[in-house]
mmCIF file of C-alpha atoms in Angstrom:
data_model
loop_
_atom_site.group_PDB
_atom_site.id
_atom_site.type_symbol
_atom_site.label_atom_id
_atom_site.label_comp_id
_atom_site.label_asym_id
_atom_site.label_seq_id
_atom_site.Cartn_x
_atom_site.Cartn_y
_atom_site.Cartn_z
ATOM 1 C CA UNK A 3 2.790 -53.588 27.659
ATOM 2 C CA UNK A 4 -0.032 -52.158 25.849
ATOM 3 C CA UNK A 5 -1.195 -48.103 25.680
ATOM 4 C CA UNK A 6 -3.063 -46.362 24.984
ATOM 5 C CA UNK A 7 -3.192 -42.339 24.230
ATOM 6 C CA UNK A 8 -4.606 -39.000 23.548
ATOM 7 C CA UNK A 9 -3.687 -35.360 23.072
ATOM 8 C CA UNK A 10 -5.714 -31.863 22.730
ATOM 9 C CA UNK A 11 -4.356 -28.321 22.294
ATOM 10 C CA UNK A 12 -6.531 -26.271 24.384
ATOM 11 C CA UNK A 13 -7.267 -22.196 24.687
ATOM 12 C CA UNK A 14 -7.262 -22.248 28.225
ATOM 13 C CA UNK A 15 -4.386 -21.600 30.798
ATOM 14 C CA UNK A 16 -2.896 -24.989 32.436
ATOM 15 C CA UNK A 17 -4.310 -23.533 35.849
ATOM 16 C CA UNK A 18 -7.797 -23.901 34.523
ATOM 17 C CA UNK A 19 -6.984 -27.461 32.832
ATOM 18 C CA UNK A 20 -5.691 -28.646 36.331
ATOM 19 C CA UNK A 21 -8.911 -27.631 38.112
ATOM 20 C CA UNK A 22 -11.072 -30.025 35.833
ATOM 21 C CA UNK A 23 -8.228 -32.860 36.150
ATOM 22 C CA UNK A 24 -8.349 -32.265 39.866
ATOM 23 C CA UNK A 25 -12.031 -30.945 40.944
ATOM 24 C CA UNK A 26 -14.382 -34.103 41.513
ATOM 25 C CA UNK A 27 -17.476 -32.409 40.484
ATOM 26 C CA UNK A 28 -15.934 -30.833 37.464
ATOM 27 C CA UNK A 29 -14.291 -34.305 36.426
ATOM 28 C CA UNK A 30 -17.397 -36.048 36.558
ATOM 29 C CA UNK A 31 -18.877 -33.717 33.998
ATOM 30 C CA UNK A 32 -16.344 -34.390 31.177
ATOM 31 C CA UNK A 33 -15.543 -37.613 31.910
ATOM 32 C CA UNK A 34 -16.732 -39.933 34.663
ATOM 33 C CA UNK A 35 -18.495 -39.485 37.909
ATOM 34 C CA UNK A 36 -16.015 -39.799 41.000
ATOM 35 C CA UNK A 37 -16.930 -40.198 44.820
ATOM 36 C CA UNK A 38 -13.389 -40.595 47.525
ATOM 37 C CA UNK A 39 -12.845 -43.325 49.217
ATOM 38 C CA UNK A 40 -13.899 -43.121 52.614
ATOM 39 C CA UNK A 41 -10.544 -43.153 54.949
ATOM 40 C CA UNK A 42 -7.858 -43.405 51.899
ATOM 41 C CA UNK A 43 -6.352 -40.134 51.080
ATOM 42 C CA UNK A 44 -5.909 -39.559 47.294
ATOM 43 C CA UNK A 45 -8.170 -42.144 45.825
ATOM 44 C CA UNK A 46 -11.262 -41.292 43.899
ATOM 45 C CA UNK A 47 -13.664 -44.792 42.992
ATOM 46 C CA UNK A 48 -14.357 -43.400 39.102
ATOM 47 C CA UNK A 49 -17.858 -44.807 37.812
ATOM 48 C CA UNK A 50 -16.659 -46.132 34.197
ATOM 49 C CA UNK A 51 -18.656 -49.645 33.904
ATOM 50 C CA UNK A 52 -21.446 -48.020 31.500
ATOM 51 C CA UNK A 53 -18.316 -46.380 29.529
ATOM 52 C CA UNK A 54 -17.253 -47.943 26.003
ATOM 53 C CA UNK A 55 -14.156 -49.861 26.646
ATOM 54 C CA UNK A 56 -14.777 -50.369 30.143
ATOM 55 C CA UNK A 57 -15.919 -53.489 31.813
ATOM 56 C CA UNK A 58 -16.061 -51.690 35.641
ATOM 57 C CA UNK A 59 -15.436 -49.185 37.697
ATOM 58 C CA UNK A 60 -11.661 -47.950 38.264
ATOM 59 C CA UNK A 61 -10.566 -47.489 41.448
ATOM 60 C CA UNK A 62 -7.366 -44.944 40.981
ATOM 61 C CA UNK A 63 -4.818 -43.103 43.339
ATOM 62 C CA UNK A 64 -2.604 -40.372 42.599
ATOM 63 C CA UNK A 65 1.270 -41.448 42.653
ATOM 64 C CA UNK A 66 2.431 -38.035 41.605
ATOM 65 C CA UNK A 67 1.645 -34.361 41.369
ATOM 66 C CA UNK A 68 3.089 -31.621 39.375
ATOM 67 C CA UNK A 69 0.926 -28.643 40.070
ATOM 68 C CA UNK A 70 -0.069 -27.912 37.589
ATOM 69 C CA UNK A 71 1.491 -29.610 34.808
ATOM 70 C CA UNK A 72 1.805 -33.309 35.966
ATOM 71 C CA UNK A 73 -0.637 -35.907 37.221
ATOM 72 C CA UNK A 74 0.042 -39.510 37.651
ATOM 73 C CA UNK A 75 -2.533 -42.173 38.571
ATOM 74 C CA UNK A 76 -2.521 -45.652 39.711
ATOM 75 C CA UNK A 77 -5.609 -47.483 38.144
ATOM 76 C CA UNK A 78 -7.230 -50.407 39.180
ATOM 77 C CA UNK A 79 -10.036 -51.732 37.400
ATOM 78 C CA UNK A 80 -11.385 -55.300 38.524
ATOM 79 C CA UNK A 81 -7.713 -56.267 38.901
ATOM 80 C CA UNK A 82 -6.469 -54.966 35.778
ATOM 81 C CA UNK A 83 -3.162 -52.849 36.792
ATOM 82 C CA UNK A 84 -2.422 -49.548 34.580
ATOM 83 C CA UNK A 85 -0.678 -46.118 34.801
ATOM 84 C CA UNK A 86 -2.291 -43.364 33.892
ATOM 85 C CA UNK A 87 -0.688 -39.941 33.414
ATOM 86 C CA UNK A 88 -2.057 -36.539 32.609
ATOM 87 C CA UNK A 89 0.789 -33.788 31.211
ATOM 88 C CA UNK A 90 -0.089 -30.382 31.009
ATOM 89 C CA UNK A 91 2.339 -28.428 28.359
ATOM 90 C CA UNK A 92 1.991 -24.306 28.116
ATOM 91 C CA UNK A 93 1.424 -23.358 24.427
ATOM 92 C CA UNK A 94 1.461 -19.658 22.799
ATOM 93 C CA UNK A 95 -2.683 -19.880 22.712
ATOM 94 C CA UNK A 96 -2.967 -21.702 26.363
ATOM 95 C CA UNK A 97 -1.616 -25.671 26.489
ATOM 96 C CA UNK A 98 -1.649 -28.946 25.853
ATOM 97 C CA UNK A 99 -2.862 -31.578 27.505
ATOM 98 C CA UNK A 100 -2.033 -35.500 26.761
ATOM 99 C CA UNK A 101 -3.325 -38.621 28.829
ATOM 100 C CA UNK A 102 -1.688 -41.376 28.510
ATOM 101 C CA UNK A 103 -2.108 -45.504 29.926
ATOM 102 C CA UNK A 104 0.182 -48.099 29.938
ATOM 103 C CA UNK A 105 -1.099 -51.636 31.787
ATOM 104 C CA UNK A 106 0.584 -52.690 34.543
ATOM 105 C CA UNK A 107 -0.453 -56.107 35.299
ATOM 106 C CA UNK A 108 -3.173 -57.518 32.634
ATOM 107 C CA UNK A 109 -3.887 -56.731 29.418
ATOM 108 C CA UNK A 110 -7.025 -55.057 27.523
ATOM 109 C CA UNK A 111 -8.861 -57.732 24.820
ATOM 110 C CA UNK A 112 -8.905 -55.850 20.759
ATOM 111 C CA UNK A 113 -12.603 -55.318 22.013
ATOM 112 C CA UNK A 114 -11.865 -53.329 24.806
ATOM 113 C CA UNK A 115 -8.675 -51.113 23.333
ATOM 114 C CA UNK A 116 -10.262 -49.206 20.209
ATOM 115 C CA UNK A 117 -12.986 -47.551 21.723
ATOM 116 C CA UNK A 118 -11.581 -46.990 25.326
ATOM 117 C CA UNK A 119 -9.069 -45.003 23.113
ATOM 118 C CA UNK A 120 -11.894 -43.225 21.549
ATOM 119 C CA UNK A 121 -13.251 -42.560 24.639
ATOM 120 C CA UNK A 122 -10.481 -40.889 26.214
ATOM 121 C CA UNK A 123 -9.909 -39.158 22.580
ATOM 122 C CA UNK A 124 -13.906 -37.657 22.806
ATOM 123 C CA UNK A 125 -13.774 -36.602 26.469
ATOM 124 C CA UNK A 126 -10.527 -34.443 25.529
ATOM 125 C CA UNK A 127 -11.897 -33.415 22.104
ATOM 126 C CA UNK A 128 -15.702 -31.835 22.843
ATOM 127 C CA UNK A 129 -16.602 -32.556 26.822
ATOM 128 C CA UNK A 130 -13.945 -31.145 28.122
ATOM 129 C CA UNK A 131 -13.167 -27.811 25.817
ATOM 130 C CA UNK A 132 -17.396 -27.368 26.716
ATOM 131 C CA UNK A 133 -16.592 -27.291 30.647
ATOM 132 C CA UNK A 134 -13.641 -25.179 30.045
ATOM 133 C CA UNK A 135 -15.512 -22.886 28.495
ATOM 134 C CA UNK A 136 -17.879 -22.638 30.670
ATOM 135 C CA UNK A 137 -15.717 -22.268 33.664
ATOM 136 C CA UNK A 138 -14.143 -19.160 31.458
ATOM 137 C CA UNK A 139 -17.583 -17.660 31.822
ATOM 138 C CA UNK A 140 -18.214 -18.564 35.047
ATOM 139 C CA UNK A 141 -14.795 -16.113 35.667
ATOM 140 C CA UNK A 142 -16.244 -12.705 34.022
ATOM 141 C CA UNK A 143 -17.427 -10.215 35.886
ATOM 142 C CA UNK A 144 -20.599 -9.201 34.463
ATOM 143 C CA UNK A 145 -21.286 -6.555 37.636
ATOM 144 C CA UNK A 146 -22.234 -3.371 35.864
ATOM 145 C CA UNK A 147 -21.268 -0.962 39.069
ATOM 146 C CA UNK A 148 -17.641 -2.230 38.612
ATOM 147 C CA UNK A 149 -17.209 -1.115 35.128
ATOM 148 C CA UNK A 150 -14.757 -3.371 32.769
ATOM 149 C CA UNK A 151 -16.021 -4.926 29.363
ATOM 150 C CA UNK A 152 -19.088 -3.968 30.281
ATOM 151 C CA UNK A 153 -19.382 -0.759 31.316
ATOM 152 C CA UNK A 154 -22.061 1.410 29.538
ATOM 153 C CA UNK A 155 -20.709 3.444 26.195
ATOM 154 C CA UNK A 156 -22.284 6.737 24.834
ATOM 155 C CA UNK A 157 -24.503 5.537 22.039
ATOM 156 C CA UNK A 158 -24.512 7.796 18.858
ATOM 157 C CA UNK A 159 -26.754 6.542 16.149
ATOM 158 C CA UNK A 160 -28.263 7.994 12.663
ATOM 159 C CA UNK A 161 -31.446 8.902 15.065
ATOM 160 C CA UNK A 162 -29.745 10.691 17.384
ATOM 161 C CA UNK A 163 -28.363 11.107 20.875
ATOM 162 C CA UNK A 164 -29.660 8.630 23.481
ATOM 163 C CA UNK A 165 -31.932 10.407 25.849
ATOM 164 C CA UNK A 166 -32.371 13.773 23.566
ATOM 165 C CA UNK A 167 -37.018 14.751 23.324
ATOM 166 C CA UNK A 168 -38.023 13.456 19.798
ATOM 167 C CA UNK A 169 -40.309 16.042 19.319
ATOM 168 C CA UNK A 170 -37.498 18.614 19.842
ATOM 169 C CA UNK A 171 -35.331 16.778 17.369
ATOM 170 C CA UNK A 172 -38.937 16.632 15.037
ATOM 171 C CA UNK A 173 -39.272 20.241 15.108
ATOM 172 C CA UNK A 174 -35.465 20.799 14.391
ATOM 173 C CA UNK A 175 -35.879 18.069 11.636
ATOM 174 C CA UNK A 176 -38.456 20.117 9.974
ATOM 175 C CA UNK A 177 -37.372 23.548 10.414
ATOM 176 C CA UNK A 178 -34.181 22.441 8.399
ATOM 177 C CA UNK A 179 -36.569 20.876 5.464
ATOM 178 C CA UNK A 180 -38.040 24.188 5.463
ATOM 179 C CA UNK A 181 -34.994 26.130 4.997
ATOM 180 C CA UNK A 182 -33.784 24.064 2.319
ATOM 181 C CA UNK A 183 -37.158 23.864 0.381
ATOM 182 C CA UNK A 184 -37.339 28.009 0.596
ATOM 183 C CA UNK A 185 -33.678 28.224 -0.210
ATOM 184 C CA UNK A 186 -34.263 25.951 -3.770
ATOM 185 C CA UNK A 187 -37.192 28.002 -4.355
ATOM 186 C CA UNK A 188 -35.597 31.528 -4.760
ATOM 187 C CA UNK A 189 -32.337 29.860 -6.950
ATOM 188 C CA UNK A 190 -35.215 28.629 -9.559
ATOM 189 C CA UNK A 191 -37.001 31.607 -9.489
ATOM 190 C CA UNK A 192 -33.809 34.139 -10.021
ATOM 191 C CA UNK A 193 -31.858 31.399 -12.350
ATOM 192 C CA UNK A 194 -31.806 33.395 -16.374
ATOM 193 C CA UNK A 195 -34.408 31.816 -19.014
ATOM 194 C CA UNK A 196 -32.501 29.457 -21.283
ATOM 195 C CA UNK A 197 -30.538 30.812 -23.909
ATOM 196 C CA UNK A 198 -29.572 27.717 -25.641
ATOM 197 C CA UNK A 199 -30.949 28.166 -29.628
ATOM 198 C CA UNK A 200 -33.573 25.500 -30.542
ATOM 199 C CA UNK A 201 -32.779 24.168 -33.577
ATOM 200 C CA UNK A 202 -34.878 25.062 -36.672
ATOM 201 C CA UNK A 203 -36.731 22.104 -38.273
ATOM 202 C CA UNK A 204 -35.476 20.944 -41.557
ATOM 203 C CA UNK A 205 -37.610 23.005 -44.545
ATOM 204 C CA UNK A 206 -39.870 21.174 -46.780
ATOM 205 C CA UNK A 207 -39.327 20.270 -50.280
ATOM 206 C CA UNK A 208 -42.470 22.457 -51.012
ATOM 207 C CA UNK A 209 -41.503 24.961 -48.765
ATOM 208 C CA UNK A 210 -38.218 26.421 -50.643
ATOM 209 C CA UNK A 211 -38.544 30.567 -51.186
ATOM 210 C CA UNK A 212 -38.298 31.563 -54.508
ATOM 211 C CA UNK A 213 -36.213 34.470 -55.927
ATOM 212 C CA UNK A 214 -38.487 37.432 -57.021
ATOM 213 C CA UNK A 215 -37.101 38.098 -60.277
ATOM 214 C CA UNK A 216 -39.756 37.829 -62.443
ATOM 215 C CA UNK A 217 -37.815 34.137 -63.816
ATOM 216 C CA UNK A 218 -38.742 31.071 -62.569
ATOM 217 C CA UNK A 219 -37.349 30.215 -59.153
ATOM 218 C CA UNK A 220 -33.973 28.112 -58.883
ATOM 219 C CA UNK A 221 -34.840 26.584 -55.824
ATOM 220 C CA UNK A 222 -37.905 25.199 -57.001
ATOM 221 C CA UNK A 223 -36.100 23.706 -60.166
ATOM 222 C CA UNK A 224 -33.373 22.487 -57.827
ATOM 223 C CA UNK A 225 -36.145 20.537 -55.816
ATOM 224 C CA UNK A 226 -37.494 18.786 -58.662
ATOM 225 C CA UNK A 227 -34.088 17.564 -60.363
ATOM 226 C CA UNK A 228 -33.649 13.842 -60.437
ATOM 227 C CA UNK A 229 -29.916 14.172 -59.876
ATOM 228 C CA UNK A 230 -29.015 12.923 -56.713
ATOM 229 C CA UNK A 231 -26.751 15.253 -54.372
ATOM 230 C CA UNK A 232 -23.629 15.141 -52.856
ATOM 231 C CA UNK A 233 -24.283 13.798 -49.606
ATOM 232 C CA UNK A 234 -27.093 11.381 -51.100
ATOM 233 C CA UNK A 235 -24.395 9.289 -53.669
ATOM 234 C CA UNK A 236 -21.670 9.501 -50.156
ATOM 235 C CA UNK A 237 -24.922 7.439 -48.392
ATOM 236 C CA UNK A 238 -25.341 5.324 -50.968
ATOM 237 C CA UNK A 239 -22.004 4.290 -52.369
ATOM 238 C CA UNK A 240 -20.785 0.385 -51.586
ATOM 239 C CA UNK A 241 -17.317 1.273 -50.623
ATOM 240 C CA UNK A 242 -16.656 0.285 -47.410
ATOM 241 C CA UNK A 243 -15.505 2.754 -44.909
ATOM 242 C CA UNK A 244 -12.247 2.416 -42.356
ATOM 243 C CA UNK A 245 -14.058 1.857 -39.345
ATOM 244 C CA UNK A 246 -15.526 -1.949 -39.699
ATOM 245 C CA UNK A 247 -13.076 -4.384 -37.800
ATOM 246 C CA UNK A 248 -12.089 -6.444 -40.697
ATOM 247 C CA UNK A 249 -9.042 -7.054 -39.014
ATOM 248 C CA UNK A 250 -8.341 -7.565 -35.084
ATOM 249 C CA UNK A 251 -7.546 -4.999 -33.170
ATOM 250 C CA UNK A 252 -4.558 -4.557 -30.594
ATOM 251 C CA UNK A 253 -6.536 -4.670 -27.676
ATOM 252 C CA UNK A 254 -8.084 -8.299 -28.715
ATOM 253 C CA UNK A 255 -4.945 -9.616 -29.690
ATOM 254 C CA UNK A 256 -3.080 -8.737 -26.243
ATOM 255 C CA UNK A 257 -5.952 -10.411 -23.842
ATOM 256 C CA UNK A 258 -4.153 -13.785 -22.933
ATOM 257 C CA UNK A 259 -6.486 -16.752 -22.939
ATOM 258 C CA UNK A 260 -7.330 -17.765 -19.473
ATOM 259 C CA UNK A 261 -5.281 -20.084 -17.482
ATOM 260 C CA UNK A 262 -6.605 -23.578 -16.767
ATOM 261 C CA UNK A 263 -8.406 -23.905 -13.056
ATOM 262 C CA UNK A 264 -6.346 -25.264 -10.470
ATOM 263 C CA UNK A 265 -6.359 -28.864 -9.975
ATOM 264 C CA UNK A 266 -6.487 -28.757 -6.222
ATOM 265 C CA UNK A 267 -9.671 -28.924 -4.402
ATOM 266 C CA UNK A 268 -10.958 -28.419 -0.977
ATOM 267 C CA UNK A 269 -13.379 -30.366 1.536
ATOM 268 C CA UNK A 270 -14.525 -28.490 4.832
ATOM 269 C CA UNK A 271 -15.537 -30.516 7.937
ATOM 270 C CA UNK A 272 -16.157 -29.652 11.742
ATOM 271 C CA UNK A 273 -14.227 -31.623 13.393
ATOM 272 C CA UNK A 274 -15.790 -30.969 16.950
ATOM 273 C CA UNK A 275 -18.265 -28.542 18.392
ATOM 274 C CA UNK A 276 -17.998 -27.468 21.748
ATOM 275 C CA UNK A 277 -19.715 -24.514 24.102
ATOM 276 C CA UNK A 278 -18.111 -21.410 22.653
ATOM 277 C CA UNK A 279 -16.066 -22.427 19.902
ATOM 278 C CA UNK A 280 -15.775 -25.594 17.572
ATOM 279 C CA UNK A 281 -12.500 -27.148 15.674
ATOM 280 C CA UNK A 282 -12.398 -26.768 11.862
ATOM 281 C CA UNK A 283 -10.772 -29.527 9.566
ATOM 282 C CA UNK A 284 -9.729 -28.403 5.534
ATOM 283 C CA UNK A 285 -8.229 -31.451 3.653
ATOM 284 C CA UNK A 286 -6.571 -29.920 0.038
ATOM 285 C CA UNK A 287 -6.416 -32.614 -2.191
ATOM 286 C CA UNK A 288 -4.496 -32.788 -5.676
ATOM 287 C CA UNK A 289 -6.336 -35.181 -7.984
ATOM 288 C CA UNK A 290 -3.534 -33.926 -11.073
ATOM 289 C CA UNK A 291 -0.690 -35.546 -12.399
ATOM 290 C CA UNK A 292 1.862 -33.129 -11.448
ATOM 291 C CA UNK A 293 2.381 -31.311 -7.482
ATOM 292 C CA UNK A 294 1.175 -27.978 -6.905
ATOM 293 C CA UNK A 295 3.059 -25.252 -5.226
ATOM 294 C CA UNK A 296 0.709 -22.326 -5.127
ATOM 295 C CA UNK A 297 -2.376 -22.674 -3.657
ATOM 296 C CA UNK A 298 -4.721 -21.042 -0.956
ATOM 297 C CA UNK A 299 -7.791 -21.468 0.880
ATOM 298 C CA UNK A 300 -9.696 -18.130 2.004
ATOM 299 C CA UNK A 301 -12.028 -19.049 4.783
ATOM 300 C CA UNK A 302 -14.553 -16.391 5.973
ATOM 301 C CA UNK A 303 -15.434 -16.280 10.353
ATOM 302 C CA UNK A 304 -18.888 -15.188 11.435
ATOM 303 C CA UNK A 305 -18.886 -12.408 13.075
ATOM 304 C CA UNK A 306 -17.747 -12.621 16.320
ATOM 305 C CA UNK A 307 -15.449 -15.499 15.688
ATOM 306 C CA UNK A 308 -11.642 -15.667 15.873
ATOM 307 C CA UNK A 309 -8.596 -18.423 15.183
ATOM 308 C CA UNK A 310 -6.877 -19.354 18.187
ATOM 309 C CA UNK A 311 -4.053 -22.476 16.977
ATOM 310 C CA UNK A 312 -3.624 -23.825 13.074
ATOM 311 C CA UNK A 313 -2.421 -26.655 12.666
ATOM 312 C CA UNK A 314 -1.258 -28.128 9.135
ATOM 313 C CA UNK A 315 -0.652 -24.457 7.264
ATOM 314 C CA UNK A 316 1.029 -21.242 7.617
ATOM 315 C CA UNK A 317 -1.759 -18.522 7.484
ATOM 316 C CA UNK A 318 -2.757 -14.987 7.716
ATOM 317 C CA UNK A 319 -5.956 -13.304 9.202
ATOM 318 C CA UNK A 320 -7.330 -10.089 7.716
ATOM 319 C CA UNK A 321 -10.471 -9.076 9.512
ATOM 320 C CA UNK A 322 -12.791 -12.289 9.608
ATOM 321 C CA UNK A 323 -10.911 -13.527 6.289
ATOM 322 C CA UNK A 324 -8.200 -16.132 6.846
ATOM 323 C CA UNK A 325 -5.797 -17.349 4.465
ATOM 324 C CA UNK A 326 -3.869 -20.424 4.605
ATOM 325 C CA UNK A 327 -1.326 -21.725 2.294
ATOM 326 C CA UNK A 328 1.822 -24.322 2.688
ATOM 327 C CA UNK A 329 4.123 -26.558 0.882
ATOM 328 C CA UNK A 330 3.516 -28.433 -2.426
ATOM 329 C CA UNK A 331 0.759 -31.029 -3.033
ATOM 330 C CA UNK A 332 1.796 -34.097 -4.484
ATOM 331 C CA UNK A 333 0.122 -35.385 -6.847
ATOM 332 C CA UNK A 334 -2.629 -37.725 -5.759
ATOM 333 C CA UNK A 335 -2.087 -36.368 -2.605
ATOM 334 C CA UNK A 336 -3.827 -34.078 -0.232
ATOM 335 C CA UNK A 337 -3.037 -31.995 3.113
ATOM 336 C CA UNK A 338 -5.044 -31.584 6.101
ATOM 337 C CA UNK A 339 -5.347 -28.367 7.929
ATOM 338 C CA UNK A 340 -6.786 -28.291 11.462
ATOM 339 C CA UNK A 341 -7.737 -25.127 13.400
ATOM 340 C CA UNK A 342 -9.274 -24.175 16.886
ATOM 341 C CA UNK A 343 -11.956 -20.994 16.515
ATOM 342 C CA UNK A 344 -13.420 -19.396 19.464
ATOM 343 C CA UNK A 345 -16.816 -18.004 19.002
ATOM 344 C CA UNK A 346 -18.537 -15.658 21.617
ATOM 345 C CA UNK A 347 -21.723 -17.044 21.413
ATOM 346 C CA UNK A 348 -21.999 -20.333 23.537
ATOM 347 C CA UNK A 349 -23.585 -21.913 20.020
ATOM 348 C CA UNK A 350 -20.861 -21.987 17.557
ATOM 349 C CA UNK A 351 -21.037 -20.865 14.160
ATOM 350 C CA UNK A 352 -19.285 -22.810 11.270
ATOM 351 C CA UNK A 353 -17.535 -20.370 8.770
ATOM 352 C CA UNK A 354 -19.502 -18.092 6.036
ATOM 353 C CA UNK A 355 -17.570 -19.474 3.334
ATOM 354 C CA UNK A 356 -14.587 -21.519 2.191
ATOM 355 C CA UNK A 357 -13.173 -21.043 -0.892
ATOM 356 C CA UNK A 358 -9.690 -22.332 -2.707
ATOM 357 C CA UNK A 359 -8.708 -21.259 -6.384
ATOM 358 C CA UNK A 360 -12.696 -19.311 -6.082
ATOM 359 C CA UNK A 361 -14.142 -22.596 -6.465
ATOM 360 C CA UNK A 362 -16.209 -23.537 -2.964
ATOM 361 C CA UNK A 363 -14.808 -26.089 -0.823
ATOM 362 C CA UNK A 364 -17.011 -29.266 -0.309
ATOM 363 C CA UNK A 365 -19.262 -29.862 2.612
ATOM 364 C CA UNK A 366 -19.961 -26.463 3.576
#
């Protein structure tokens, strides 16, 4: 018995996820074009000969249904017997959905098994989160009468009320300016002159009054002395003073030399992109000699983006800012962290940044 299996965690309710198992059109935009067969109830002829790891069409018919959590199929493809079954699992952010097939009679060649696997594994992964998606939208009301998400706010800007006559709002504008300008006018003309003394300008030598005695003046005899004064021999003496920082101060001495880098580092990928939202991949990897216990990538959303399921880490969101941490890495050994985002624009946006220890994760 061989098999052959794949799983998704999805952000839509199991209700929607059993539509696109179920609805022929919707199944043959994900995975495979269907048509019935023509007086057989519960058997759909899928068209999977031009699919990798099939060699023809499969002929299957539903065995058992568990609406809407379990589908089972009977597959026949060119005489090859298998079992095919689809489980739908509620999760906290919408459910889970695994396929899984087991032959029956016949067996698939090592050709034929790898990339039928990846088949299934890409259908789940990026085609079918894009129709999901898209069937979400196809579910909003957008009618503006009936009100909702998008019924029309009061806008309040910097410019003004919506609706208000500019040139009434000009005229306001200006009659303000004018008040103001008239107002600073009268404080500078009432405001006291400056009473702050100027200081005098040093005297000259030449300029030094002399003492009408009838002797010579002292001043002038002062002025032409060769004997230095006071504060000319404090200038000029070689002692040196208490302020130069001969020795190191307290505040130098305290400053602890900075710790070595972390020896973790990080590597961003996008794992899939799909209509509205993509799935983000972070593998931490410890090159050292020794595990590490603290560590943290900080990823930054674009706006407009939010986490729906992590996988890998605990973390924490703060605004568009999520942090993830978890357990010890070994070293030589790394950790993978997965995680769903949904973004409201149908083209989605990989994150602003990625950082872990403020070095930049790799490939982003």
């Amino acid at each position: 018995m061989i098999e052959i299996g794949a799983q998704v965690d999805l952000s839509h309710p199991a209700e929607r996820v059993w539509r696109a198992l179920t609805d022929r059109e919707l199944l043959g935009r994900w995975f495979a074009e269907a048509e019935t067969v023509e007086g057989v109830a519960d058997r759909l002829l899928l068209h999977t000969a031009d699919l990798p790891g099939f060699e023809a069409d499969v002929e299957v018919e539903v065995t058992e249904r568990q609406e809407p959590h379990l589908l089972v199929l009977a597959c026949d493809e060119a005489g090859r017997l298998s079992e095919l079954t689809c489980a739908v699992t509620a999760t906290k952010q919408g459910c889970r959905l695994e396929l899984r097939e087991v032959s029956t009679h016949g067996a698939w060649s090592a050709e034929q098994h790898d990339p039928r696997e990846q088949q299934f594994r890409q259908a789940l992964t990026v085609r079918l989160p894009a129709i999901l998606d898209w069937l979400a939208f196809q579910q909003v009301d957008l009618r503006r009468a009936d009100g909702g998400m998008t019924a029309e706010l009061p806008l309040v800007g910097v410019r003004g009320r919506a609706g208000r006559n500019p040139r009434r709002r000009r005229t306001i504008v200006a009659a303000a300016a004018g008040a103001v300008l008239v107002a600073g006018t009268a404080a500078w003309v009432t405001l006291p002159p400056d009473t702050t003394p100027v200081a005098a300008p040093a005297p000259e030598a030449t300029a030094t009054p002399t003492v009408t005695t009838g002797r010579p003046a002292v001043a002038s005899t002062a002025t032409s002395s060769a004997r230095p004064s006071r504060t000319t021999t404090a200038s000029a003496t070689t002692r040196p003073t208490r302020t130069p920082s001969a020795k190191p101060s307290r505040t130098a001495a305290s400053v602890a030399p900075p710790s070595p880098p972390t020896p973790v580092a990080a590597r961003y990928e996008t794992d899939s992109s799909r209509l509205f939202g993509y799935t983000g991949e972070i593998v931490v990897g410890n090159p050292g000699s020794a595990p590490v216990a603290d560590w943290a990538v900080v990823v930054t959303l674009a706006e407009g983006t939010t986490v729906d399921d992590v996988d890998g880490a605990n973390w924490r969101q703060d605004g568009l800012t999520i942090t993830f941490t978890g357990d010890a890495v070994v070293a030589g050994g790394s950790r993978t962290i997965s995680f769903d985002v949904r973004d409201s624009r149908p083209k989605a946006r990989e994150p602003e940044s990625c950082t872990i220890g403020g070095q930049q994760c790799a490939g982003l």
